[in-house]
Amino acid sequence: MIIYKVGDEKKAVCSVCEALRTVSYQLRDVPFDDGSGRVKDVIAGVCKTCDSVAVIPFQSVPAIKKQLQIQRKAVESRVPAHMIDLLNLASAQLGATPDFVPLLLKYYIHQLASNPEAARRLVTFMTSELATGLANKRLSLKGREIGNDIDKLKTLSQINNTTELLKGVVLTIHNDLLVNPDVQRIALLKSFVATVA
Ligand SMILES: [Zn+2]
């Protein structure tokens, strides 16, 4: 296998120019095939004519795959079984099936991660009797942004444990949809359900 160093040059077909060009190996941010994100700073062959990435050397493939896995990694946690029931009930309240639960959670986590005031309130739910119980049900959330949103929310809420954080989010949902129904939020979520169903 030929290992390219930054600054090496060779002739290669550029897919943008659709012609044989001189490419120079440089550190570039490379988009994933499916356009779902970018890998930062991998050695790629850059066309000297049009300045776009013309070839990805084989040596960069493991770095790209690793980055892809990190970005796709699910957030796994365990919560008490009654928390899953609360989420199913909240979904039903919106006219949705339990299939909607992961989206509902992701929506709330994303909203709370951009609302410092609401995020700080999470901790108040932790004193609730409903926050107790053996964490024995698996909760898995997939998506590119979920990891970032959870990190942001941990900082804002000052709850550093993922399980505790998720409990706070579940009890916020329980509060907003079932205990003290937030009419506007419910209307918004119902239209969301109608869109994704
Ligand atoms: Zn080119």
GROMACS .gro file of C-alpha atoms and ligand atoms in nm:
model
  198
    1MET     CA    1   0.000   0.000   0.000
    2ILE     CA    2   0.135   0.340  -0.096
    3ILE     CA    3   0.127   0.580   0.197
    4TYR     CA    4   0.088   0.942   0.095
    5LYS     CA    5   0.231   1.229   0.295
    6VAL     CA    6   0.101   1.585   0.298
    7GLY     CA    7   0.254   1.757  -0.005
    8ASP     CA    8   0.293   1.441  -0.219
    9GLU     CA    9   0.158   1.472  -0.573
   10LYS     CA   10   0.035   1.230  -0.834
   11LYS     CA   11  -0.186   1.212  -1.141
   12ALA     CA   12  -0.545   1.103  -1.079
   13VAL     CA   13  -0.886   1.140  -1.235
   14CYS     CA   14  -1.071   1.428  -1.072
   15SER     CA   15  -1.444   1.358  -1.052
   16VAL     CA   16  -1.525   1.729  -1.067
   17CYS     CA   17  -1.306   1.811  -1.370
   18GLU     CA   18  -1.377   1.464  -1.514
   19ALA     CA   19  -1.019   1.460  -1.641
   20LEU     CA   20  -0.673   1.341  -1.545
   21ARG     CA   21  -0.525   1.604  -1.317
   22THR     CA   22  -0.239   1.651  -1.078
   23VAL     CA   23  -0.358   1.600  -0.723
   24SER     CA   24  -0.173   1.718  -0.416
   25TYR     CA   25  -0.220   1.536  -0.084
   26GLN     CA   26  -0.346   1.778   0.179
   27LEU     CA   27  -0.539   1.773   0.508
   28ARG     CA   28  -0.900   1.836   0.423
   29ASP     CA   29  -1.245   1.799   0.579
   30VAL     CA   30  -1.409   1.523   0.380
   31PRO     CA   31  -1.788   1.480   0.355
   32PHE     CA   32  -1.939   1.135   0.407
   33ASP     CA   33  -2.079   0.965   0.095
   34ASP     CA   34  -2.435   1.017   0.214
   35GLY     CA   35  -2.376   1.384   0.296
   36SER     CA   36  -2.465   1.327   0.662
   37GLY     CA   37  -2.154   1.495   0.799
   38ARG     CA   38  -1.784   1.556   0.756
   39VAL     CA   39  -1.460   1.407   0.881
   40LYS     CA   40  -1.209   1.670   0.981
   41ASP     CA   41  -0.846   1.676   0.872
   42VAL     CA   42  -0.785   1.356   0.680
   43ILE     CA   43  -0.520   1.321   0.409
   44ALA     CA   44  -0.699   1.355   0.077
   45GLY     CA   45  -0.587   1.412  -0.281
   46VAL     CA   46  -0.686   1.764  -0.380
   47CYS     CA   47  -0.715   1.851  -0.750
   48LYS     CA   48  -0.468   2.128  -0.832
   49THR     CA   49  -0.698   2.258  -1.104
   50CYS     CA   50  -1.034   2.287  -0.925
   51ASP     CA   51  -0.926   2.255  -0.558
   52SER     CA   52  -1.185   1.987  -0.476
   53VAL     CA   53  -1.114   1.650  -0.313
   54ALA     CA   54  -1.043   1.420  -0.607
   55VAL     CA   55  -0.926   1.102  -0.431
   56ILE     CA   56  -0.933   0.960  -0.081
   57PRO     CA   57  -0.629   0.739  -0.024
   58PHE     CA   58  -0.688   0.396   0.127
   59GLN     CA   59  -0.484   0.496   0.434
   60SER     CA   60  -0.754   0.749   0.534
   61VAL     CA   61  -1.044   0.500   0.524
   62PRO     CA   62  -1.011   0.373   0.886
   63ALA     CA   63  -1.008   0.730   1.020
   64ILE     CA   64  -1.323   0.810   0.822
   65LYS     CA   65  -1.501   0.492   0.936
   66LYS     CA   66  -1.413   0.559   1.300
   67GLN     CA   67  -1.548   0.911   1.278
   68LEU     CA   68  -1.866   0.782   1.118
   69GLN     CA   69  -1.915   0.533   1.402
   70ILE     CA   70  -1.863   0.802   1.667
   71GLN     CA   71  -2.120   1.023   1.499
   72ARG     CA   72  -2.373   0.740   1.465
   73LYS     CA   73  -2.321   0.595   1.811
   74ALA     CA   74  -2.638   0.558   2.007
   75VAL     CA   75  -2.683   0.692   2.357
   76GLU     CA   76  -2.759   0.388   2.573
   77SER     CA   77  -2.897   0.409   2.921
   78ARG     CA   78  -3.119   0.230   3.168
   79VAL     CA   79  -3.415   0.384   3.345
   80PRO     CA   80  -3.677   0.250   3.588
   81ALA     CA   81  -3.953   0.058   3.408
   82HIS     CA   82  -4.226   0.305   3.509
   83MET     CA   83  -4.037   0.578   3.316
   84ILE     CA   84  -4.099   0.386   2.993
   85ASP     CA   85  -4.467   0.364   3.090
   86LEU     CA   86  -4.477   0.742   3.146
   87LEU     CA   87  -4.327   0.796   2.800
   88ASN     CA   88  -4.578   0.558   2.641
   89LEU     CA   89  -4.861   0.743   2.817
   90ALA     CA   90  -4.724   1.079   2.701
   91SER     CA   91  -4.713   0.945   2.343
   92ALA     CA   92  -5.071   0.823   2.372
   93GLN     CA   93  -5.170   1.169   2.497
   94LEU     CA   94  -5.043   1.303   2.163
   95GLY     CA   95  -5.233   1.041   1.966
   96ALA     CA   96  -4.911   0.853   1.891
   97THR     CA   97  -4.796   0.496   1.948
   98PRO     CA   98  -4.496   0.400   2.165
   99ASP     CA   99  -4.291   0.417   1.842
  100PHE     CA  100  -4.298   0.794   1.888
  101VAL     CA  101  -4.115   0.778   2.225
  102PRO     CA  102  -3.756   0.811   2.090
  103LEU     CA  103  -3.854   1.114   1.880
  104LEU     CA  104  -4.039   1.269   2.173
  105LEU     CA  105  -3.733   1.228   2.394
  106LYS     CA  106  -3.497   1.363   2.128
  107TYR     CA  107  -3.725   1.662   2.070
  108TYR     CA  108  -3.728   1.742   2.443
  109ILE     CA  109  -3.354   1.692   2.486
  110HIS     CA  110  -3.290   1.923   2.191
  111GLN     CA  111  -3.532   2.188   2.320
  112LEU     CA  112  -3.397   2.175   2.675
  113ALA     CA  113  -3.037   2.193   2.547
  114SER     CA  114  -3.115   2.534   2.400
  115ASN     CA  115  -3.316   2.664   2.697
  116PRO     CA  116  -3.093   2.725   3.003
  117GLU     CA  117  -3.384   2.819   3.228
  118ALA     CA  118  -3.582   2.502   3.152
  119ALA     CA  119  -3.262   2.295   3.173
  120ARG     CA  120  -3.195   2.419   3.527
  121ARG     CA  121  -3.546   2.309   3.628
  122LEU     CA  122  -3.461   1.946   3.546
  123VAL     CA  123  -3.293   1.903   3.881
  124THR     CA  124  -3.615   1.994   4.066
  125PHE     CA  125  -3.780   1.683   3.921
  126MET     CA  126  -3.506   1.466   4.069
  127THR     CA  127  -3.658   1.503   4.415
  128SER     CA  128  -3.984   1.355   4.289
  129GLU     CA  129  -4.083   1.016   4.421
  130LEU     CA  130  -4.116   0.912   4.056
  131ALA     CA  131  -3.742   0.965   4.007
  132THR     CA  132  -3.666   0.664   4.225
  133GLY     CA  133  -3.671   0.297   4.132
  134LEU     CA  134  -3.438   0.035   3.997
  135ALA     CA  135  -3.302   0.132   3.653
  136ASN     CA  136  -3.383  -0.191   3.471
  137LYS     CA  137  -3.523  -0.091   3.132
  138ARG     CA  138  -3.298  -0.014   2.839
  139LEU     CA  139  -3.336   0.319   2.665
  140SER     CA  140  -3.154   0.375   2.337
  141LEU     CA  141  -3.146   0.698   2.140
  142LYS     CA  142  -2.986   0.715   1.797
  143GLY     CA  143  -2.895   1.012   1.584
  144ARG     CA  144  -2.612   1.238   1.492
  145GLU     CA  145  -2.704   1.524   1.725
  146ILE     CA  146  -2.821   1.335   2.030
  147GLY     CA  147  -2.472   1.299   2.183
  148ASN     CA  148  -2.404   1.671   2.143
  149ASP     CA  149  -2.747   1.767   2.277
  150ILE     CA  150  -2.700   1.548   2.584
  151ASP     CA  151  -2.356   1.699   2.650
  152LYS     CA  152  -2.497   2.050   2.619
  153LEU     CA  153  -2.786   1.964   2.848
  154LYS     CA  154  -2.553   1.812   3.107
  155THR     CA  155  -2.361   2.139   3.122
  156LEU     CA  156  -2.675   2.353   3.146
  157SER     CA  157  -2.856   2.135   3.399
  158GLN     CA  158  -2.543   2.040   3.596
  159ILE     CA  159  -2.664   1.679   3.595
  160ASN     CA  160  -2.360   1.482   3.477
  161ASN     CA  161  -2.500   1.132   3.487
  162THR     CA  162  -2.682   1.030   3.167
  163THR     CA  163  -2.938   0.813   3.348
  164GLU     CA  164  -3.022   1.088   3.595
  165LEU     CA  165  -3.044   1.339   3.312
  166LEU     CA  166  -3.283   1.118   3.114
  167LYS     CA  167  -3.498   1.070   3.424
  168GLY     CA  168  -3.523   1.448   3.453
  169VAL     CA  169  -3.624   1.473   3.086
  170VAL     CA  170  -3.887   1.198   3.124
  171LEU     CA  171  -4.035   1.372   3.429
  172THR     CA  172  -4.038   1.705   3.241
  173ILE     CA  173  -4.234   1.535   2.960
  174HIS     CA  174  -4.464   1.376   3.220
  175ASN     CA  175  -4.521   1.715   3.377
  176ASP     CA  176  -4.578   1.905   3.049
  177LEU     CA  177  -4.805   1.650   2.885
  178LEU     CA  178  -4.987   1.478   3.171
  179VAL     CA  179  -4.963   1.658   3.508
  180ASN     CA  180  -4.983   2.026   3.411
  181PRO     CA  181  -5.075   2.003   3.042
  182ASP     CA  182  -4.896   2.269   2.842
  183VAL     CA  183  -5.160   2.332   2.577
  184GLN     CA  184  -4.932   2.506   2.330
  185ARG     CA  185  -4.660   2.244   2.356
  186ILE     CA  186  -4.915   1.963   2.317
  187ALA     CA  187  -5.063   2.127   2.004
  188LEU     CA  188  -4.714   2.163   1.857
  189LEU     CA  189  -4.625   1.802   1.933
  190LYS     CA  190  -4.956   1.677   1.790
  191SER     CA  191  -4.878   1.847   1.460
  192PHE     CA  192  -4.531   1.694   1.481
  193VAL     CA  193  -4.689   1.349   1.531
  194ALA     CA  194  -4.913   1.407   1.229
  195THR     CA  195  -4.605   1.500   1.022
  196VAL     CA  196  -4.391   1.199   1.107
  197ALA     CA  197  -4.662   0.934   1.144
  198ZN      ZN  198  -1.058   1.895  -1.051
   0.00000   0.00000   0.00000
